Short mmCIF file of C-alpha atoms in Angstrom, two decimals:
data_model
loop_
_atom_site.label_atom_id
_atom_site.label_comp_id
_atom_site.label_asym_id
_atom_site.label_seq_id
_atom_site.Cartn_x
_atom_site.Cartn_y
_atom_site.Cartn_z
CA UNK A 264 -32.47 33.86 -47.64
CA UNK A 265 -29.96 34.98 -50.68
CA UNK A 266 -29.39 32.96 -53.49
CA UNK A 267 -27.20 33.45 -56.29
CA UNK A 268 -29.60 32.33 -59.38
CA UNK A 269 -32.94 33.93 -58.44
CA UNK A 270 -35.76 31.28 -57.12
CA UNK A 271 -32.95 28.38 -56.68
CA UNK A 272 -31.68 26.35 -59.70
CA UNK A 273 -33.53 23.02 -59.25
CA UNK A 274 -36.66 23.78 -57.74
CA UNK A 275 -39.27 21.03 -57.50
CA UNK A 276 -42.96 21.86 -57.53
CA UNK A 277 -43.54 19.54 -54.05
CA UNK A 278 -47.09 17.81 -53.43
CA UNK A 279 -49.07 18.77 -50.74
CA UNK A 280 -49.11 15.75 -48.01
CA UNK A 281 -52.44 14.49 -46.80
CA UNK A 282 -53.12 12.30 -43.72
CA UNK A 283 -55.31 8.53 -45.52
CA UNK A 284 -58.28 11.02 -44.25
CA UNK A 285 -57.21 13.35 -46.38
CA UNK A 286 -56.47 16.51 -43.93
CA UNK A 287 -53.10 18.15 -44.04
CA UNK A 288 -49.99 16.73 -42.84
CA UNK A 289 -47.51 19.66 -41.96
CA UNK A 290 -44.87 16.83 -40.49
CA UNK A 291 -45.08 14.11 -43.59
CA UNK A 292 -44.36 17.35 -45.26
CA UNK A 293 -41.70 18.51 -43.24
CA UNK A 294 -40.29 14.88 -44.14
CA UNK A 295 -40.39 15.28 -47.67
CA UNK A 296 -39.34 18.44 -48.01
CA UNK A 297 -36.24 17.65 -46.39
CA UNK A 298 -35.73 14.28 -48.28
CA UNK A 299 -36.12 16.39 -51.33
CA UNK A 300 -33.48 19.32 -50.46
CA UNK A 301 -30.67 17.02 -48.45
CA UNK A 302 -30.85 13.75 -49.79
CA UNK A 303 -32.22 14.96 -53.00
CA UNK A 304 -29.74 17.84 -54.07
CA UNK A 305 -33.06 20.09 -54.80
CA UNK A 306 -32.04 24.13 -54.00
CA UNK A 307 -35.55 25.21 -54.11
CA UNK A 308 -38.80 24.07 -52.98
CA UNK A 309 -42.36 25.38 -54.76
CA UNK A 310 -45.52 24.94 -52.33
CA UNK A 311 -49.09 25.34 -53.68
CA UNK A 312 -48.49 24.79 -57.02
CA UNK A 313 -50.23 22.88 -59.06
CA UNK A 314 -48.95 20.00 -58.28
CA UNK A 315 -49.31 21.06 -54.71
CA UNK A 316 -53.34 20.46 -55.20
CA UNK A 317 -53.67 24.99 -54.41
CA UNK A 318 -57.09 24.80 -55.72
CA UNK A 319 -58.77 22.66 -52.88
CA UNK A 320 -56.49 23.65 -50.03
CA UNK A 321 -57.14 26.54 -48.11
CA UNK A 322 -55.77 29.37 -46.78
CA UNK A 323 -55.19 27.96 -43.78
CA UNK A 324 -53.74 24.70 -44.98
CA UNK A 325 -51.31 27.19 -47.62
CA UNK A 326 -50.02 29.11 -44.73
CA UNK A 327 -49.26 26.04 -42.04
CA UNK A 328 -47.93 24.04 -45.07
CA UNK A 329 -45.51 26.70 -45.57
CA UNK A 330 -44.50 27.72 -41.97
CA UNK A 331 -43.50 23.99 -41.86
CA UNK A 332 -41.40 23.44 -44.89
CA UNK A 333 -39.71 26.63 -44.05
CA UNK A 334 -39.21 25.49 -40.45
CA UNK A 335 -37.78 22.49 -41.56
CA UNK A 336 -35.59 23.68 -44.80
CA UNK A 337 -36.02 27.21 -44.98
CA UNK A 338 -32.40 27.19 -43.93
CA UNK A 339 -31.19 25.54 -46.93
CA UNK A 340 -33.71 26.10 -49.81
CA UNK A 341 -35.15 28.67 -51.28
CA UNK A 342 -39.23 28.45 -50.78
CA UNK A 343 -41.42 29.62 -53.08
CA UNK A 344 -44.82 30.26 -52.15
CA UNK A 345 -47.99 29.67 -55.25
CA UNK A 346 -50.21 32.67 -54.02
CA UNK A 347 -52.27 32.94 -57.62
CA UNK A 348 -55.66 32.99 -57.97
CA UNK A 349 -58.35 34.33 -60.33
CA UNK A 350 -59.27 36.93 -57.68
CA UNK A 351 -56.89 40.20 -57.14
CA UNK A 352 -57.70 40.85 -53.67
CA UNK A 353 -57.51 37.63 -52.98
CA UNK A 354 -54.17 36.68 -54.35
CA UNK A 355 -52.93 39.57 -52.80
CA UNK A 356 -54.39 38.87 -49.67
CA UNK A 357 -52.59 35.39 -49.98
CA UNK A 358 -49.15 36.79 -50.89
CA UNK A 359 -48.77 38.77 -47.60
CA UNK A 360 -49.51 35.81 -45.85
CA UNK A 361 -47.07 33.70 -47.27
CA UNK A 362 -44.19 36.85 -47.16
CA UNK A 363 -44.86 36.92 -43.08
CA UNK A 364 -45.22 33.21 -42.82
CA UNK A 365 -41.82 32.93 -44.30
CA UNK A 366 -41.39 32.60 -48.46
CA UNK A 367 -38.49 33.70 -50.05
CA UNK A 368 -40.79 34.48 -53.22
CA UNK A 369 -44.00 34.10 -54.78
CA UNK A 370 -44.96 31.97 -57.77
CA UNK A 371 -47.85 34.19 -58.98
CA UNK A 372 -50.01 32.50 -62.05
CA UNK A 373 -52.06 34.28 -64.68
CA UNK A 374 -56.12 34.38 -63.58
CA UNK A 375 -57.59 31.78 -64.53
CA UNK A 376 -60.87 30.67 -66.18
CA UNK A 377 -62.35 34.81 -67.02
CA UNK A 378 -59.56 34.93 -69.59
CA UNK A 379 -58.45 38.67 -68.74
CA UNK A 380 -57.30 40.77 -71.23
CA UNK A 381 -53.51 40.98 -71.51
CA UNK A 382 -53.72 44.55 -69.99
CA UNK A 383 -55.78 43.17 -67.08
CA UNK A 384 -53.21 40.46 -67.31
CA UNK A 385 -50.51 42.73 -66.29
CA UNK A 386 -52.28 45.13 -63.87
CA UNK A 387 -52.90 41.82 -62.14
CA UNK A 388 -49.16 41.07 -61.99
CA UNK A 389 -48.05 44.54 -61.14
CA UNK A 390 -50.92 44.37 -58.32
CA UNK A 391 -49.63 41.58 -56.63
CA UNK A 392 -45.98 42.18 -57.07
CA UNK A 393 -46.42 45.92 -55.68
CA UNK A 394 -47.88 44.23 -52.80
CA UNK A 395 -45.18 42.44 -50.88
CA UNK A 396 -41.01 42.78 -50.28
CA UNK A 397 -41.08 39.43 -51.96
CA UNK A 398 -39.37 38.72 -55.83
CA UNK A 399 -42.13 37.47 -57.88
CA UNK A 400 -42.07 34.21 -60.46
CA UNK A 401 -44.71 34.55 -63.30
CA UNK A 402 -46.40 31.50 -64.04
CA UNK A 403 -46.95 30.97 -67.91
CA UNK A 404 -49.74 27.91 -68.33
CA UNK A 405 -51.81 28.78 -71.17
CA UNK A 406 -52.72 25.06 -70.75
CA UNK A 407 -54.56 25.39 -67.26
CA UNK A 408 -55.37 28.83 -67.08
CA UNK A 409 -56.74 30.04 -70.74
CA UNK A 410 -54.63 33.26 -70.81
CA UNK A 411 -51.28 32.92 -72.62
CA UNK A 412 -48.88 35.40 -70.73
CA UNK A 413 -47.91 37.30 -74.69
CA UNK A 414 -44.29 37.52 -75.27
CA UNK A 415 -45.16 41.79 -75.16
CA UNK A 416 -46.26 41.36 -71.67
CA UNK A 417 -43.50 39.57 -70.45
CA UNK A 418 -41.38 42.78 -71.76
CA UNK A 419 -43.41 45.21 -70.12
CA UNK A 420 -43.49 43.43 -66.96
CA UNK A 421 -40.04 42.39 -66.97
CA UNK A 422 -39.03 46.26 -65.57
CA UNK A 423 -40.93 45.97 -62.13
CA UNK A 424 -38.13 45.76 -59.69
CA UNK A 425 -39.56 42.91 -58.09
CA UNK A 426 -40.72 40.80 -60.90
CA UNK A 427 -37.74 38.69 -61.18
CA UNK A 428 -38.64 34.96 -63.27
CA UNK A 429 -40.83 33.10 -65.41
CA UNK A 430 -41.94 29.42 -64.84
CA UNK A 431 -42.61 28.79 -68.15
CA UNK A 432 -45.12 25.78 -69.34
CA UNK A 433 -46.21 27.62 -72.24
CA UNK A 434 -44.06 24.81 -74.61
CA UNK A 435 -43.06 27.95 -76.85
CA UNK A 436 -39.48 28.15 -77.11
CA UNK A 437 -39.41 30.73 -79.54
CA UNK A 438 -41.15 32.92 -76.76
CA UNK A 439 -39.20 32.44 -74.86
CA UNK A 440 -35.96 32.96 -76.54
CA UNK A 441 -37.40 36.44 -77.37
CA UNK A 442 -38.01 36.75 -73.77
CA UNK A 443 -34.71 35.46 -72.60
CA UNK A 444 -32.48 37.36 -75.12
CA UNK A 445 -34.66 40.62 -74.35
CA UNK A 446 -34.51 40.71 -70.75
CA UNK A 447 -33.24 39.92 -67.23
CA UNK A 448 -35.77 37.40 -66.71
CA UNK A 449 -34.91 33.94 -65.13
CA UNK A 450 -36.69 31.72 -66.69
CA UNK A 451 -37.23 27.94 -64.91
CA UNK A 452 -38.80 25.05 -67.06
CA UNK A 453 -41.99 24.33 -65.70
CA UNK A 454 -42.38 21.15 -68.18
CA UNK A 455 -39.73 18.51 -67.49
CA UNK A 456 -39.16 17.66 -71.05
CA UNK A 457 -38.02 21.14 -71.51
CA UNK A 458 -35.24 21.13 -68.41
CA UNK A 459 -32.38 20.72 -70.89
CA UNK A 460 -33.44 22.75 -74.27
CA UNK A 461 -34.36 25.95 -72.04
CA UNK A 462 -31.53 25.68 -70.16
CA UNK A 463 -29.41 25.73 -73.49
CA UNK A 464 -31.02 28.93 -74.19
CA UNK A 465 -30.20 30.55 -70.99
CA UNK A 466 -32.59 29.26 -68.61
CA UNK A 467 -31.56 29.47 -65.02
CA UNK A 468 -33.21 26.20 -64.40
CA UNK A 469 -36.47 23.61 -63.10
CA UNK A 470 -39.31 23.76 -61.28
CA UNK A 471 -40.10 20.00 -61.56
CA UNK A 472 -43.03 17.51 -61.04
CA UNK A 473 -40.87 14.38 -61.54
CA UNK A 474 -38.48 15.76 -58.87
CA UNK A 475 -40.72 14.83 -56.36
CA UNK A 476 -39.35 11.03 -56.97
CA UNK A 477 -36.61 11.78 -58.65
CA UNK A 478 -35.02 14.41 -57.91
CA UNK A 479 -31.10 13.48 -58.04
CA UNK A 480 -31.64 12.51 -61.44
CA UNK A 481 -33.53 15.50 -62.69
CA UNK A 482 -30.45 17.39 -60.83
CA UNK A 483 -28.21 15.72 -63.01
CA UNK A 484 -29.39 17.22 -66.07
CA UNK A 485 -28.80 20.52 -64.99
CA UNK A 486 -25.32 19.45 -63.28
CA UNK A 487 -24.15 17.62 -66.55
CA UNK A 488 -25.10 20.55 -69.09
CA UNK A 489 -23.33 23.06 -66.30
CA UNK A 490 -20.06 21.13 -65.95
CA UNK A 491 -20.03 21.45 -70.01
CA UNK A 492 -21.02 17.78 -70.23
CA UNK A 493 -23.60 18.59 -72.85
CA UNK A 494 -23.74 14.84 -74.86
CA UNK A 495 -24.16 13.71 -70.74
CA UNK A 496 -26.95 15.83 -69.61
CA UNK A 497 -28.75 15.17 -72.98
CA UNK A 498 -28.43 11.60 -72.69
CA UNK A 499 -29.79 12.17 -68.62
CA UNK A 500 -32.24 14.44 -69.83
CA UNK A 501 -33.58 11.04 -72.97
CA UNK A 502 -33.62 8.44 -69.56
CA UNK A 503 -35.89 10.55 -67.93
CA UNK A 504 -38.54 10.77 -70.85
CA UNK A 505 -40.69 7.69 -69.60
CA UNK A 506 -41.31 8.93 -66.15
CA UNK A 507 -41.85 12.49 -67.50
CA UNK A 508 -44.59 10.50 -69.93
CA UNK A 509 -45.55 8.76 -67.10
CA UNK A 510 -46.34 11.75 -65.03
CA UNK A 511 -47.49 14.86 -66.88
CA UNK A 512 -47.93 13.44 -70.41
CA UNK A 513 -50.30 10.53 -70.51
CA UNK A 514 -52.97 12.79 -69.43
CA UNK A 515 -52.73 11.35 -65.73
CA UNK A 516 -52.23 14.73 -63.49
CA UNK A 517 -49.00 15.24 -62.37
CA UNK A 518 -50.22 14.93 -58.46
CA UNK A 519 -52.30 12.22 -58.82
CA UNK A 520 -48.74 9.97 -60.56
CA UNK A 521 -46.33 11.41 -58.14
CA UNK A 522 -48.54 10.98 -54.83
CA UNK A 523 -48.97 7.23 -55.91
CA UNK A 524 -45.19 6.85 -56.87
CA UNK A 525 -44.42 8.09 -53.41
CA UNK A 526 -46.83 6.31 -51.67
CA UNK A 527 -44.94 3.08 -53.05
CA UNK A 528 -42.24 4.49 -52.43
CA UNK A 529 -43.12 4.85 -48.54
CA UNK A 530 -43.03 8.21 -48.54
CA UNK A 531 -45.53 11.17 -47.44
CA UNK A 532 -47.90 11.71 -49.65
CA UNK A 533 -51.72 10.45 -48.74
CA UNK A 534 -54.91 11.11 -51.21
CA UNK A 535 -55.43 13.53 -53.66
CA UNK A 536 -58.58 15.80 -53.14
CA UNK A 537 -61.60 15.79 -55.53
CA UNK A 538 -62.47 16.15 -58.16
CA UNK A 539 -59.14 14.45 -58.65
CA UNK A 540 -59.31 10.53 -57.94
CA UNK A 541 -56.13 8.21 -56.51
CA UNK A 542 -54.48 6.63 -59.33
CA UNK A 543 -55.89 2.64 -59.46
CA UNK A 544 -53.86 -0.26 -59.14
CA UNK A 545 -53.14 -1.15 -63.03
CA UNK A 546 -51.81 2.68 -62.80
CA UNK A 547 -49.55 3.04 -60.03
CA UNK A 548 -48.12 -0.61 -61.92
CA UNK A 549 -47.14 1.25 -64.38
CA UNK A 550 -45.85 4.12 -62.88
CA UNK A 551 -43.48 2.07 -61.02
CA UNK A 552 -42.75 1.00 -64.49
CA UNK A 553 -41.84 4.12 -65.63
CA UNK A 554 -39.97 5.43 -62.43
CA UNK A 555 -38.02 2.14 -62.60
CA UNK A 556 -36.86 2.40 -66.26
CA UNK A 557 -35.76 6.14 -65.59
CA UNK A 558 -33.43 5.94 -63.37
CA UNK A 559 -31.89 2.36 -64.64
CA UNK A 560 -31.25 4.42 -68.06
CA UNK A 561 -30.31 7.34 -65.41
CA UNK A 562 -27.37 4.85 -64.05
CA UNK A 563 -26.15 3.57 -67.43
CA UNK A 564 -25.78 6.94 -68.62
CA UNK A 565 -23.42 7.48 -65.53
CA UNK A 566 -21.81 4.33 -66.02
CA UNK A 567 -20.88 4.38 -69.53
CA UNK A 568 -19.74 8.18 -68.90
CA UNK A 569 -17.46 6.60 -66.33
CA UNK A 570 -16.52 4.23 -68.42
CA UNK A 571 -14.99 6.70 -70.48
CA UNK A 572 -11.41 8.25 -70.22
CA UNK A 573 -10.95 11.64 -69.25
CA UNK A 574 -10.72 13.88 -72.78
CA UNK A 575 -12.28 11.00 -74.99
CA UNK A 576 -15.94 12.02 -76.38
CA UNK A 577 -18.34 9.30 -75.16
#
């Protein structure tokens, strides 16, 4: 599939549906994925992310997961596959799989947990990127993963032909505005609270968590700021802060907020896997809370930019 901004513009990091006994659910997923891309506006679908639960899903689970989403939207989004683990041979072993199951590209993170050198850092990177067709999407979380990807790095790996993006959650805009004015590198805000500021520095655009619930208003960040609406897409951008909160800043993991916000919702979703726990009643309450008070501030900011006539600043 060809796209014209590398990885899709607004790209949402999708759960991973589970049946209530917790085994994979390739049709809830099919379900969501196309609620997501044609009811949602979404261009791009990640699978296996983080918020996709990779670490306690296997190989198996990855590569149905994907063959489904891809059988279901493959037409119309661009997939990304997560392939990265703190094993070489095994990440590489898991990025051919996902290139003849059907990706588009490959969202490949930095090893995790034997904090690699930088140099091992990129002969990881290279590894993996040398071993497919597929355009690659670094994944900067210094947060999860103990490794910073170092703004040097970044440069040197920025010339392989098929390392093509960054999905950046290292919260260092001056980074990446070295990066970004440096290079060819898209770069896609992996933290939602950063959708709008990298985006004003030349990002190309999202992968979101909060875009699993709400992804027409994420969207219309990215639309507002394009159509040169930037006083509407920053005031979209301030009505989605509590949900973002909600989600990936109160210290709640992201999967464990959106799979209970879509479970009231009534959509796919099912149990998180240990050594995560479901989110609790007095949680999901205010969740809900937080969903609901996004998108209300999400509709006022449309309607008072309605409100307003065509050439008059709101």
């Amino acid at each position: 599939m060809e796209h014209p901004t590398p990885f899709g513009r607004t790209a949402v990091a999708m759960i991973t549906p589970f049946t209530a006994d917790g085994e994979l659910d390739p049709d809830g997923a099919q379900r969501l994925a196309t609620r997501l891309v044609d009811e949602g506006g979404c261009d791009a679908l990640v699978l296996s992310g983080t918020t996709g639960e990779s670490p306690t899903t296997s190989d198996a689970e990855k590569e149905t997961l994907l063959r489904a989403v891809a059988e279901a939207v493959g037409d119309r989004a661009w997939i990304t596959a997560g392939v990265g683990t703190s094993d070489t041979r095994h990440t590489v072993e898991l990025a051919r799989a996902a290139e003849r199951a059907g990706a588009h590209g490959l969202l490949v993170v930095t090893p995790y947990y034997s904090r690699p050198t930088q140099e091992a850092v990129a002969h990881h990177l290279r590894t993996v990127a040398d071993a497919t067709g597929l355009p690659v999407m670094l994944y900067d979380i210094p947060g999860r993963t103990g490794t910073a990807l170092a703004a040097d790095t970044l440069l040197r790996l920025a010339g392989h032909p098929r390392i093509a993006a960054v999905k950046d959650c290292g919260n260092d805009l001056l980074k990446s505005a070295k990066v970004l004015a440096a290079t060819d590198l898209a770069y896609y805000a992996g933290s939602d609270e950063q959708i709008l500021p990298l985006r004003a520095l030349g990002g190309a655009g999202c992968v979101s968590t909060a875009g699993n619930v709400a992804p027409r208003a994420v969207r219309a960040v990215l639309d507002a700021y394009d159509a040169g609406d930037t006083v509407g897409a920053a005031r979209r951008q301030l009505a989605l802060i509590p949900l973002i909160e909600a989600v990936t800043g109160s210290g709640t993991p992201g999967t464990v907020a959106v799979k209970a916000l879509l479970a009231h919702l009534g959509l796919p979703a099912g149990p998180v896997r240990g050594p995560l726990l479901d989110a609790d009643a007095a949680l999901t309450s205010r969740l809900v809370d937080a969903l609901r008070t996004a998108l209300d501030r999400t509709a006022d900011a449309e309607a008072r930019e309605s409100a307003v006539p065509a050439g008059v600043p709101g």
